[in-house]
Amino acid sequence: MSFIKFSGNNQIISFVRNHSDMFPEHSALEVEEISDGNLNYVYRVSDSSGKSLIVKQAPPYIRVIGDGWPLTQDRIRIEQQSLQFTALHCPKIVPEVYHYDSQHCVILMQDIGDHDNLRQLLIDRTELPQIAKQLGNYLAQMMFRSSSMGMESTAHKALVKQSQNPQLCKISEEVYFWDPFCDHERNDVNPLLKPEAEVIWSNQNLKREVAQLKRRFMSDTEALIHGDLHTGSVFATSESCKVIDPEFSFCGPIGFDTGVLFANLLLNYAGQQNLPGDSRERKAYQNWLLLTLGDIWQQFSAQFDSLMTTETLDPSLSDPGYQQWYLQQIWQDSLGYAGVEMTRRTIGIAHVADIMNIEDPELRADSERLSLQIATMLILQRNTLNTPKQLDDAINQLRT
Ligand SMILES: Nc1ncnc2c1ncn2[C@@H]1O[C@H](COP(=O)(O)OP(=O)(O)OP(=O)(O)O)[C@@H](O)[C@H]1O
Ligand SMILES: [Mg+2]
């Protein structure tokens, strides 16, 4: 059956009425388009009593470009599958899926509009005391439960198969692991940063390490990862945290999710060097960011360790020495992937507001330089920076 795009608000309302019993029969409904990403249509449907839900529809192309750039609609199946899997093991962290319609390529889901975007919260230097615990817990549950330690081998392979996401993975393979490491036409480089970008493009040692990380990204089916866990995909209040938009999800290396998340904290760290505001306050916030990164790792690793110890199904993967080695591998992978994400967000196609909000190009270049320095260090030294403390010390040495 062919795809049916909503042609107007009335169609959206009638779809919502047919597939949800949230709204009383004769209530007047309003539709607001809230799409602010690139790929999909997102609408909020609400009534006057304050009830609302979200409608996300994936067209067969990239929304902001149009049908000149086709993109598989299978991404919305992948997204709902990942949301449903997460809901089984960590229900509070994702919006509840109310309905999935494969013909319309639509998800109806819980409105989490009472939460704020984590990227903006970090730009505003908001300290969130619960966030490390919530994200570390989510990562540990998801990664263990969808791995071949937490699932029977055959069930895990079925998950790998049903989570194959080749078109979206190919985009990541290019925009993370290729473009930023060569002088690619898709790159967007601050002219003041060209010399530093050229150093990266000619660093063969760095490219070799990135090739290793890319090979793992392309072939390691460790666990069902989110695939795009930047701070724009996380929403929070002081008590609650939600993760959305897992359309890039597939079974891949665990360290990719932890790494992308770490990178986005560190991109904010680099931004805080030159964002507006009191310098002591910005410095204190940079310290909070490093502490939070360490706390996420601490929460993740303690919980993942405990799950490995008590719930590993395969006895040959139950040896404590092996499990310690494995956790250390995940830490090192996380640093490597964090370096790749920071590089691509600094000189690749998609930049981040944490740095782009710095209006003065010289000051922005200063933050971008710091980002690239941290990134290169993470990729090249990931096997020797063994703990969050060593990481903090190394980053603090780069801070001017
Ligand atoms: N469940 C939700 N509750 C409230 N707001 C939401 C929800 N899901 C999405 N949004 C809002 O819609 C915006 C776009 O959503 P989302 O990031 O899922 O779209 P996308 O098209 O996949 O984006 P991208 O191109 O970045 O992948 C979010 O930034 C958020 O503001
Ligand atoms: Mg998306």
PDB file of C-alpha atoms in Angstrom, residues 36-318:
ATOM      1  CA  ASP A  36      12.031  21.440  14.357  1.00  0.00           C
ATOM      2  CA  GLY A  37      14.287  18.643  13.103  1.00  0.00           C
ATOM      3  CA  ASN A  38      15.111  17.803   9.511  1.00  0.00           C
ATOM      4  CA  LEU A  39      13.561  14.468   8.748  1.00  0.00           C
ATOM      5  CA  ASN A  40       9.921  14.171   9.815  1.00  0.00           C
ATOM      6  CA  TYR A  41       6.633  15.937  10.437  1.00  0.00           C
ATOM      7  CA  VAL A  42       5.735  16.357  14.108  1.00  0.00           C
ATOM      8  CA  TYR A  43       2.406  17.756  15.324  1.00  0.00           C
ATOM      9  CA  ARG A  44       0.854  18.405  18.716  1.00  0.00           C
ATOM     10  CA  VAL A  45      -2.894  17.741  18.897  1.00  0.00           C
ATOM     11  CA  SER A  46      -4.636  19.208  21.939  1.00  0.00           C
ATOM     12  CA  ASP A  47      -8.036  20.090  23.356  1.00  0.00           C
ATOM     13  CA  SER A  48      -9.038  23.007  25.550  1.00  0.00           C
ATOM     14  CA  SER A  49      -8.827  20.940  28.749  1.00  0.00           C
ATOM     15  CA  GLY A  50      -5.043  20.631  28.383  1.00  0.00           C
ATOM     16  CA  LYS A  51      -4.945  17.065  27.071  1.00  0.00           C
ATOM     17  CA  SER A  52      -2.551  16.517  24.205  1.00  0.00           C
ATOM     18  CA  LEU A  53      -0.594  13.964  22.217  1.00  0.00           C
ATOM     19  CA  ILE A  54       2.102  13.991  19.578  1.00  0.00           C
ATOM     20  CA  VAL A  55       1.755  12.789  15.979  1.00  0.00           C
ATOM     21  CA  LYS A  56       5.029  11.964  14.206  1.00  0.00           C
ATOM     22  CA  GLN A  57       4.880  11.121  10.517  1.00  0.00           C
ATOM     23  CA  ALA A  58       7.822  10.011   8.346  1.00  0.00           C
ATOM     24  CA  PRO A  59       7.482  10.978   4.667  1.00  0.00           C
ATOM     25  CA  PRO A  60       9.441   9.001   2.039  1.00  0.00           C
ATOM     26  CA  TYR A  61      12.016  11.809   1.898  1.00  0.00           C
ATOM     27  CA  ILE A  62      13.872  14.241   4.144  1.00  0.00           C
ATOM     28  CA  ARG A  63      11.230  16.785   5.209  1.00  0.00           C
ATOM     29  CA  VAL A  64      13.373  19.916   4.937  1.00  0.00           C
ATOM     30  CA  ILE A  65      14.628  18.987   1.467  1.00  0.00           C
ATOM     31  CA  GLY A  66      11.590  17.339  -0.106  1.00  0.00           C
ATOM     32  CA  ASP A  67      11.301  14.462  -2.533  1.00  0.00           C
ATOM     33  CA  GLY A  68      14.672  15.360  -4.089  1.00  0.00           C
ATOM     34  CA  TRP A  69      16.277  13.441  -1.212  1.00  0.00           C
ATOM     35  CA  PRO A  70      14.378  10.177  -0.719  1.00  0.00           C
ATOM     36  CA  LEU A  71      14.758   8.365   2.588  1.00  0.00           C
ATOM     37  CA  THR A  72      13.272   5.090   3.710  1.00  0.00           C
ATOM     38  CA  GLN A  73      10.099   5.293   5.776  1.00  0.00           C
ATOM     39  CA  ASP A  74      11.217   2.165   7.550  1.00  0.00           C
ATOM     40  CA  ARG A  75      12.811   4.649   9.976  1.00  0.00           C
ATOM     41  CA  ILE A  76       9.460   5.129  11.712  1.00  0.00           C
ATOM     42  CA  ARG A  77       9.064   1.354  12.222  1.00  0.00           C
ATOM     43  CA  ILE A  78      12.575   1.299  13.670  1.00  0.00           C
ATOM     44  CA  GLU A  79      11.738   4.242  15.946  1.00  0.00           C
ATOM     45  CA  GLN A  80       8.568   2.708  17.366  1.00  0.00           C
ATOM     46  CA  GLN A  81      10.273  -0.650  17.807  1.00  0.00           C
ATOM     47  CA  SER A  82      13.105   0.964  19.733  1.00  0.00           C
ATOM     48  CA  LEU A  83      10.680   3.029  21.845  1.00  0.00           C
ATOM     49  CA  GLN A  84       8.678  -0.122  22.654  1.00  0.00           C
ATOM     50  CA  PHE A  85      11.803  -2.116  23.553  1.00  0.00           C
ATOM     51  CA  THR A  86      12.985   0.703  25.814  1.00  0.00           C
ATOM     52  CA  ALA A  87       9.544   0.918  27.423  1.00  0.00           C
ATOM     53  CA  LEU A  88       9.836  -2.746  28.445  1.00  0.00           C
ATOM     54  CA  HIS A  89      13.075  -2.205  30.360  1.00  0.00           C
ATOM     55  CA  CYS A  90      13.186   1.459  31.290  1.00  0.00           C
ATOM     56  CA  PRO A  91       9.597   2.700  30.899  1.00  0.00           C
ATOM     57  CA  LYS A  92       9.956   6.167  32.423  1.00  0.00           C
ATOM     58  CA  ILE A  93      12.666   7.290  29.996  1.00  0.00           C
ATOM     59  CA  VAL A  94      10.632   7.261  26.766  1.00  0.00           C
ATOM     60  CA  PRO A  95       7.312   8.805  25.743  1.00  0.00           C
ATOM     61  CA  GLU A  96       4.609   6.164  25.756  1.00  0.00           C
ATOM     62  CA  VAL A  97       3.669   4.961  22.264  1.00  0.00           C
ATOM     63  CA  TYR A  98      -0.136   5.050  21.970  1.00  0.00           C
ATOM     64  CA  HIS A  99      -0.398   3.775  18.407  1.00  0.00           C
ATOM     65  CA  TYR A 100       1.748   2.864  15.408  1.00  0.00           C
ATOM     66  CA  ASP A 101       0.380   2.855  11.866  1.00  0.00           C
ATOM     67  CA  SER A 102       2.660   1.378   9.221  1.00  0.00           C
ATOM     68  CA  GLN A 103       0.542   2.577   6.299  1.00  0.00           C
ATOM     69  CA  HIS A 104       0.501   6.223   7.321  1.00  0.00           C
ATOM     70  CA  CYS A 105       4.036   5.876   8.764  1.00  0.00           C
ATOM     71  CA  VAL A 106       2.789   7.494  11.954  1.00  0.00           C
ATOM     72  CA  ILE A 107       3.449   7.162  15.663  1.00  0.00           C
ATOM     73  CA  LEU A 108       0.992   8.622  18.167  1.00  0.00           C
ATOM     74  CA  MET A 109       2.814   9.195  21.424  1.00  0.00           C
ATOM     75  CA  GLN A 110       2.790  10.859  24.794  1.00  0.00           C
ATOM     76  CA  ASP A 111       3.380  14.616  24.789  1.00  0.00           C
ATOM     77  CA  ILE A 112       6.464  15.357  26.881  1.00  0.00           C
ATOM     78  CA  GLY A 113       6.161  19.103  26.274  1.00  0.00           C
ATOM     79  CA  ASP A 114       6.462  19.798  30.011  1.00  0.00           C
ATOM     80  CA  HIS A 115      10.154  18.836  29.663  1.00  0.00           C
ATOM     81  CA  ASP A 116      12.852  21.106  28.246  1.00  0.00           C
ATOM     82  CA  ASN A 117      15.434  20.180  25.690  1.00  0.00           C
ATOM     83  CA  LEU A 118      18.689  19.133  27.356  1.00  0.00           C
ATOM     84  CA  ARG A 119      20.848  21.012  24.842  1.00  0.00           C
ATOM     85  CA  GLN A 120      19.093  24.270  25.717  1.00  0.00           C
ATOM     86  CA  LEU A 121      19.245  23.480  29.440  1.00  0.00           C
ATOM     87  CA  LEU A 122      23.011  23.012  29.158  1.00  0.00           C
ATOM     88  CA  ILE A 123      23.423  26.223  27.144  1.00  0.00           C
ATOM     89  CA  ASP A 124      21.513  27.987  29.951  1.00  0.00           C
ATOM     90  CA  ARG A 125      23.863  26.317  32.492  1.00  0.00           C
ATOM     91  CA  THR A 126      21.135  24.441  34.313  1.00  0.00           C
ATOM     92  CA  GLU A 127      22.366  21.893  36.836  1.00  0.00           C
ATOM     93  CA  LEU A 128      20.217  18.760  36.797  1.00  0.00           C
ATOM     94  CA  PRO A 129      20.953  16.638  39.869  1.00  0.00           C
ATOM     95  CA  GLN A 130      19.140  13.530  38.617  1.00  0.00           C
ATOM     96  CA  ILE A 131      20.252  13.429  35.012  1.00  0.00           C
ATOM     97  CA  ALA A 132      23.391  11.298  35.405  1.00  0.00           C
ATOM     98  CA  LYS A 133      21.490   8.671  37.337  1.00  0.00           C
ATOM     99  CA  GLN A 134      18.602   8.633  34.884  1.00  0.00           C
ATOM    100  CA  LEU A 135      20.754   8.420  31.752  1.00  0.00           C
ATOM    101  CA  GLY A 136      23.264   5.972  33.243  1.00  0.00           C
ATOM    102  CA  ASN A 137      20.441   3.717  34.337  1.00  0.00           C
ATOM    103  CA  TYR A 138      18.745   3.904  30.927  1.00  0.00           C
ATOM    104  CA  LEU A 139      21.960   3.078  29.105  1.00  0.00           C
ATOM    105  CA  ALA A 140      22.792   0.137  31.371  1.00  0.00           C
ATOM    106  CA  GLN A 141      19.307  -1.375  31.101  1.00  0.00           C
ATOM    107  CA  MET A 142      19.036  -0.949  27.350  1.00  0.00           C
ATOM    108  CA  MET A 143      22.524  -2.136  26.567  1.00  0.00           C
ATOM    109  CA  PHE A 144      22.457  -5.182  28.804  1.00  0.00           C
ATOM    110  CA  ARG A 145      18.883  -6.274  28.025  1.00  0.00           C
ATOM    111  CA  SER A 146      19.431  -6.086  24.268  1.00  0.00           C
ATOM    112  CA  SER A 147      22.866  -7.748  24.303  1.00  0.00           C
ATOM    113  CA  SER A 148      23.709 -11.413  23.926  1.00  0.00           C
ATOM    114  CA  MET A 149      24.427 -11.436  27.674  1.00  0.00           C
ATOM    115  CA  GLY A 150      20.884 -10.375  28.543  1.00  0.00           C
ATOM    116  CA  MET A 151      19.113 -12.274  25.737  1.00  0.00           C
ATOM    117  CA  GLU A 152      19.278 -15.819  24.489  1.00  0.00           C
ATOM    118  CA  SER A 153      21.599 -15.995  21.506  1.00  0.00           C
ATOM    119  CA  THR A 154      18.823 -16.779  19.009  1.00  0.00           C
ATOM    120  CA  ALA A 155      16.559 -14.017  20.349  1.00  0.00           C
ATOM    121  CA  HIS A 156      19.447 -11.578  20.135  1.00  0.00           C
ATOM    122  CA  LYS A 157      20.077 -12.524  16.516  1.00  0.00           C
ATOM    123  CA  ALA A 158      16.385 -12.033  15.746  1.00  0.00           C
ATOM    124  CA  LEU A 159      16.632  -8.564  17.300  1.00  0.00           C
ATOM    125  CA  VAL A 160      19.727  -7.807  15.211  1.00  0.00           C
ATOM    126  CA  LYS A 161      17.785  -8.809  12.112  1.00  0.00           C
ATOM    127  CA  GLN A 162      14.614  -6.878  12.830  1.00  0.00           C
ATOM    128  CA  SER A 163      16.639  -3.791  13.803  1.00  0.00           C
ATOM    129  CA  GLN A 164      18.643  -3.581  10.600  1.00  0.00           C
ATOM    130  CA  ASN A 165      18.587   0.043   9.535  1.00  0.00           C
ATOM    131  CA  PRO A 166      20.912   0.180   6.532  1.00  0.00           C
ATOM    132  CA  GLN A 167      19.920   3.516   5.002  1.00  0.00           C
ATOM    133  CA  LEU A 168      20.179   5.489   8.216  1.00  0.00           C
ATOM    134  CA  CYS A 169      23.377   3.669   9.199  1.00  0.00           C
ATOM    135  CA  LYS A 170      24.876   4.633   5.842  1.00  0.00           C
ATOM    136  CA  ILE A 171      24.173   8.295   6.579  1.00  0.00           C
ATOM    137  CA  SER A 172      25.971   7.928   9.921  1.00  0.00           C
ATOM    138  CA  GLU A 173      28.857   6.032   8.326  1.00  0.00           C
ATOM    139  CA  GLU A 174      29.406   9.014   6.050  1.00  0.00           C
ATOM    140  CA  VAL A 175      28.696  12.002   8.279  1.00  0.00           C
ATOM    141  CA  TYR A 176      30.501  10.689  11.366  1.00  0.00           C
ATOM    142  CA  PHE A 177      33.376   8.667   9.994  1.00  0.00           C
ATOM    143  CA  TRP A 178      34.234  10.062   6.575  1.00  0.00           C
ATOM    144  CA  ASP A 179      33.270  13.671   5.821  1.00  0.00           C
ATOM    145  CA  PRO A 180      34.859  15.391   8.848  1.00  0.00           C
ATOM    146  CA  PHE A 181      38.147  13.569   8.326  1.00  0.00           C
ATOM    147  CA  CYS A 182      38.661  14.800   4.762  1.00  0.00           C
ATOM    148  CA  ASP A 183      38.073  18.024   2.846  1.00  0.00           C
ATOM    149  CA  HIS A 184      34.535  17.025   1.889  1.00  0.00           C
ATOM    150  CA  GLU A 185      32.161  19.405   0.097  1.00  0.00           C
ATOM    151  CA  ARG A 186      29.457  18.684   2.680  1.00  0.00           C
ATOM    152  CA  ASN A 187      31.639  20.026   5.507  1.00  0.00           C
ATOM    153  CA  ASP A 188      30.903  23.397   7.052  1.00  0.00           C
ATOM    154  CA  VAL A 189      34.150  24.824   8.436  1.00  0.00           C
ATOM    155  CA  ASN A 190      34.525  28.204  10.133  1.00  0.00           C
ATOM    156  CA  PRO A 191      37.140  29.895   7.841  1.00  0.00           C
ATOM    157  CA  LEU A 192      39.129  30.793  10.972  1.00  0.00           C
ATOM    158  CA  LEU A 193      39.410  27.084  11.757  1.00  0.00           C
ATOM    159  CA  LYS A 194      40.636  25.950   8.346  1.00  0.00           C
ATOM    160  CA  PRO A 195      44.266  25.382   9.482  1.00  0.00           C
ATOM    161  CA  GLU A 196      43.119  23.089  12.337  1.00  0.00           C
ATOM    162  CA  ALA A 197      40.739  21.252   9.995  1.00  0.00           C
ATOM    163  CA  GLU A 198      43.588  20.704   7.542  1.00  0.00           C
ATOM    164  CA  VAL A 199      45.728  19.220  10.310  1.00  0.00           C
ATOM    165  CA  ILE A 200      42.943  16.708  10.985  1.00  0.00           C
ATOM    166  CA  TRP A 201      42.482  15.891   7.306  1.00  0.00           C
ATOM    167  CA  SER A 202      46.178  15.054   6.975  1.00  0.00           C
ATOM    168  CA  ASN A 203      46.569  13.119  10.239  1.00  0.00           C
ATOM    169  CA  GLN A 204      46.974   9.518   9.027  1.00  0.00           C
ATOM    170  CA  ASN A 205      47.303   8.150  12.523  1.00  0.00           C
ATOM    171  CA  LEU A 206      43.972   9.712  13.491  1.00  0.00           C
ATOM    172  CA  LYS A 207      42.294   8.393  10.345  1.00  0.00           C
ATOM    173  CA  ARG A 208      43.532   4.885  11.122  1.00  0.00           C
ATOM    174  CA  GLU A 209      41.943   5.042  14.584  1.00  0.00           C
ATOM    175  CA  VAL A 210      38.712   6.387  13.076  1.00  0.00           C
ATOM    176  CA  ALA A 211      38.747   3.507  10.576  1.00  0.00           C
ATOM    177  CA  GLN A 212      38.863   1.057  13.509  1.00  0.00           C
ATOM    178  CA  LEU A 213      35.916   2.784  15.156  1.00  0.00           C
ATOM    179  CA  LYS A 214      34.030   2.793  11.857  1.00  0.00           C
ATOM    180  CA  ARG A 215      34.595  -0.904  11.291  1.00  0.00           C
ATOM    181  CA  ARG A 216      33.124  -1.615  14.728  1.00  0.00           C
ATOM    182  CA  PHE A 217      30.184   0.689  13.967  1.00  0.00           C
ATOM    183  CA  MET A 218      29.556  -1.188  10.715  1.00  0.00           C
ATOM    184  CA  SER A 219      29.906  -4.731  11.972  1.00  0.00           C
ATOM    185  CA  ASP A 220      29.546  -5.051  15.754  1.00  0.00           C
ATOM    186  CA  THR A 221      26.006  -5.963  16.782  1.00  0.00           C
ATOM    187  CA  GLU A 222      26.528  -5.687  20.559  1.00  0.00           C
ATOM    188  CA  ALA A 223      23.218  -4.133  21.615  1.00  0.00           C
ATOM    189  CA  LEU A 224      20.199  -2.143  20.439  1.00  0.00           C
ATOM    190  CA  ILE A 225      21.599   1.365  20.513  1.00  0.00           C
ATOM    191  CA  HIS A 226      19.709   4.642  20.099  1.00  0.00           C
ATOM    192  CA  GLY A 227      22.061   5.700  17.329  1.00  0.00           C
ATOM    193  CA  ASP A 228      21.616   9.480  17.732  1.00  0.00           C
ATOM    194  CA  LEU A 229      21.858  10.132  21.468  1.00  0.00           C
ATOM    195  CA  HIS A 230      22.851  13.789  21.350  1.00  0.00           C
ATOM    196  CA  THR A 231      21.479  16.270  23.865  1.00  0.00           C
ATOM    197  CA  GLY A 232      18.820  17.435  21.372  1.00  0.00           C
ATOM    198  CA  SER A 233      17.236  13.978  21.699  1.00  0.00           C
ATOM    199  CA  VAL A 234      17.025  14.266  25.511  1.00  0.00           C
ATOM    200  CA  PHE A 235      14.410  16.265  27.401  1.00  0.00           C
ATOM    201  CA  ALA A 236      14.429  16.933  31.132  1.00  0.00           C
ATOM    202  CA  THR A 237      12.897  18.596  34.166  1.00  0.00           C
ATOM    203  CA  SER A 238      14.570  18.682  37.568  1.00  0.00           C
ATOM    204  CA  GLU A 239      12.941  15.319  38.346  1.00  0.00           C
ATOM    205  CA  SER A 240      12.379  13.576  35.049  1.00  0.00           C
ATOM    206  CA  CYS A 241      14.291  12.728  31.902  1.00  0.00           C
ATOM    207  CA  LYS A 242      13.004  11.520  28.522  1.00  0.00           C
ATOM    208  CA  VAL A 243      14.790  10.265  25.434  1.00  0.00           C
ATOM    209  CA  ILE A 244      13.108  10.643  22.023  1.00  0.00           C
ATOM    210  CA  ASP A 245      13.797  10.077  18.330  1.00  0.00           C
ATOM    211  CA  PRO A 246      15.551   6.674  18.078  1.00  0.00           C
ATOM    212  CA  GLU A 247      15.052   6.448  14.298  1.00  0.00           C
ATOM    213  CA  PHE A 248      18.787   5.757  13.818  1.00  0.00           C
ATOM    214  CA  SER A 249      18.534   2.785  16.183  1.00  0.00           C
ATOM    215  CA  PHE A 250      20.154  -0.537  15.232  1.00  0.00           C
ATOM    216  CA  CYS A 251      22.242  -3.230  16.917  1.00  0.00           C
ATOM    217  CA  GLY A 252      25.661  -1.603  17.101  1.00  0.00           C
ATOM    218  CA  PRO A 253      28.502  -0.857  19.508  1.00  0.00           C
ATOM    219  CA  ILE A 254      27.401   0.164  23.008  1.00  0.00           C
ATOM    220  CA  GLY A 255      30.127   2.804  23.209  1.00  0.00           C
ATOM    221  CA  PHE A 256      28.561   4.685  20.321  1.00  0.00           C
ATOM    222  CA  ASP A 257      25.585   5.808  22.458  1.00  0.00           C
ATOM    223  CA  THR A 258      27.633   6.571  25.570  1.00  0.00           C
ATOM    224  CA  GLY A 259      30.223   8.293  23.394  1.00  0.00           C
ATOM    225  CA  VAL A 260      27.754  10.520  21.517  1.00  0.00           C
ATOM    226  CA  LEU A 261      26.221  11.539  24.834  1.00  0.00           C
ATOM    227  CA  PHE A 262      29.637  12.306  26.380  1.00  0.00           C
ATOM    228  CA  ALA A 263      30.582  14.265  23.264  1.00  0.00           C
ATOM    229  CA  ASN A 264      27.561  16.496  23.553  1.00  0.00           C
ATOM    230  CA  LEU A 265      28.396  17.310  27.180  1.00  0.00           C
ATOM    231  CA  LEU A 266      31.933  18.111  26.053  1.00  0.00           C
ATOM    232  CA  LEU A 267      30.725  20.229  23.124  1.00  0.00           C
ATOM    233  CA  ASN A 268      28.818  22.271  25.671  1.00  0.00           C
ATOM    234  CA  TYR A 269      31.993  22.392  27.784  1.00  0.00           C
ATOM    235  CA  ALA A 270      33.862  23.831  24.789  1.00  0.00           C
ATOM    236  CA  GLY A 271      31.003  26.274  24.166  1.00  0.00           C
ATOM    237  CA  GLN A 272      30.996  27.474  27.793  1.00  0.00           C
ATOM    238  CA  GLN A 273      34.543  28.717  27.244  1.00  0.00           C
ATOM    239  CA  ASN A 274      33.066  31.584  25.195  1.00  0.00           C
ATOM    240  CA  LEU A 275      29.284  31.692  25.642  1.00  0.00           C
ATOM    241  CA  PRO A 276      27.964  34.930  27.182  1.00  0.00           C
ATOM    242  CA  GLY A 277      27.914  35.283  30.989  1.00  0.00           C
ATOM    243  CA  ASP A 278      30.088  35.454  34.058  1.00  0.00           C
ATOM    244  CA  SER A 279      33.368  33.596  33.586  1.00  0.00           C
ATOM    245  CA  ARG A 280      33.363  32.025  37.074  1.00  0.00           C
ATOM    246  CA  GLU A 281      29.855  30.759  36.509  1.00  0.00           C
ATOM    247  CA  ARG A 282      30.861  29.292  33.142  1.00  0.00           C
ATOM    248  CA  LYS A 283      33.913  27.644  34.654  1.00  0.00           C
ATOM    249  CA  ALA A 284      31.863  26.176  37.488  1.00  0.00           C
ATOM    250  CA  TYR A 285      29.450  24.809  34.907  1.00  0.00           C
ATOM    251  CA  GLN A 286      32.291  23.226  32.950  1.00  0.00           C
ATOM    252  CA  ASN A 287      33.238  21.426  36.174  1.00  0.00           C
ATOM    253  CA  TRP A 288      29.629  20.285  36.568  1.00  0.00           C
ATOM    254  CA  LEU A 289      29.680  18.918  33.017  1.00  0.00           C
ATOM    255  CA  LEU A 290      32.813  16.854  33.706  1.00  0.00           C
ATOM    256  CA  LEU A 291      31.377  15.621  36.991  1.00  0.00           C
ATOM    257  CA  THR A 292      28.160  14.667  35.235  1.00  0.00           C
ATOM    258  CA  LEU A 293      30.021  12.770  32.517  1.00  0.00           C
ATOM    259  CA  GLY A 294      31.860  10.838  35.241  1.00  0.00           C
ATOM    260  CA  ASP A 295      28.611  10.227  37.127  1.00  0.00           C
ATOM    261  CA  ILE A 296      26.879   8.896  34.004  1.00  0.00           C
ATOM    262  CA  TRP A 297      29.752   6.490  33.508  1.00  0.00           C
ATOM    263  CA  GLN A 298      29.732   5.533  37.191  1.00  0.00           C
ATOM    264  CA  GLN A 299      25.986   4.858  37.150  1.00  0.00           C
ATOM    265  CA  PHE A 300      26.126   3.020  33.839  1.00  0.00           C
ATOM    266  CA  SER A 301      29.129   0.874  34.719  1.00  0.00           C
ATOM    267  CA  ALA A 302      27.940  -0.020  38.239  1.00  0.00           C
ATOM    268  CA  GLN A 303      24.563  -1.101  36.953  1.00  0.00           C
ATOM    269  CA  PHE A 304      25.864  -2.849  33.857  1.00  0.00           C
ATOM    270  CA  ASP A 305      28.379  -4.674  36.065  1.00  0.00           C
ATOM    271  CA  SER A 306      25.676  -5.768  38.468  1.00  0.00           C
ATOM    272  CA  LEU A 307      23.461  -6.984  35.595  1.00  0.00           C
ATOM    273  CA  MET A 308      26.402  -8.892  34.089  1.00  0.00           C
ATOM    274  CA  THR A 309      27.137 -10.502  37.462  1.00  0.00           C
ATOM    275  CA  THR A 310      23.610 -11.565  38.290  1.00  0.00           C
ATOM    276  CA  GLU A 311      21.787 -11.964  34.977  1.00  0.00           C
ATOM    277  CA  THR A 312      24.175 -13.063  32.254  1.00  0.00           C
ATOM    278  CA  LEU A 313      22.470 -15.987  30.534  1.00  0.00           C
ATOM    279  CA  ASP A 314      25.497 -17.459  28.797  1.00  0.00           C
ATOM    280  CA  PRO A 315      27.860 -19.114  31.346  1.00  0.00           C
ATOM    281  CA  SER A 316      30.839 -18.660  29.050  1.00  0.00           C
ATOM    282  CA  LEU A 317      30.370 -14.863  29.335  1.00  0.00           C
ATOM    283  CA  SER A 318      30.037 -14.950  33.138  1.00  0.00           C
TER     284      SER A 318
END
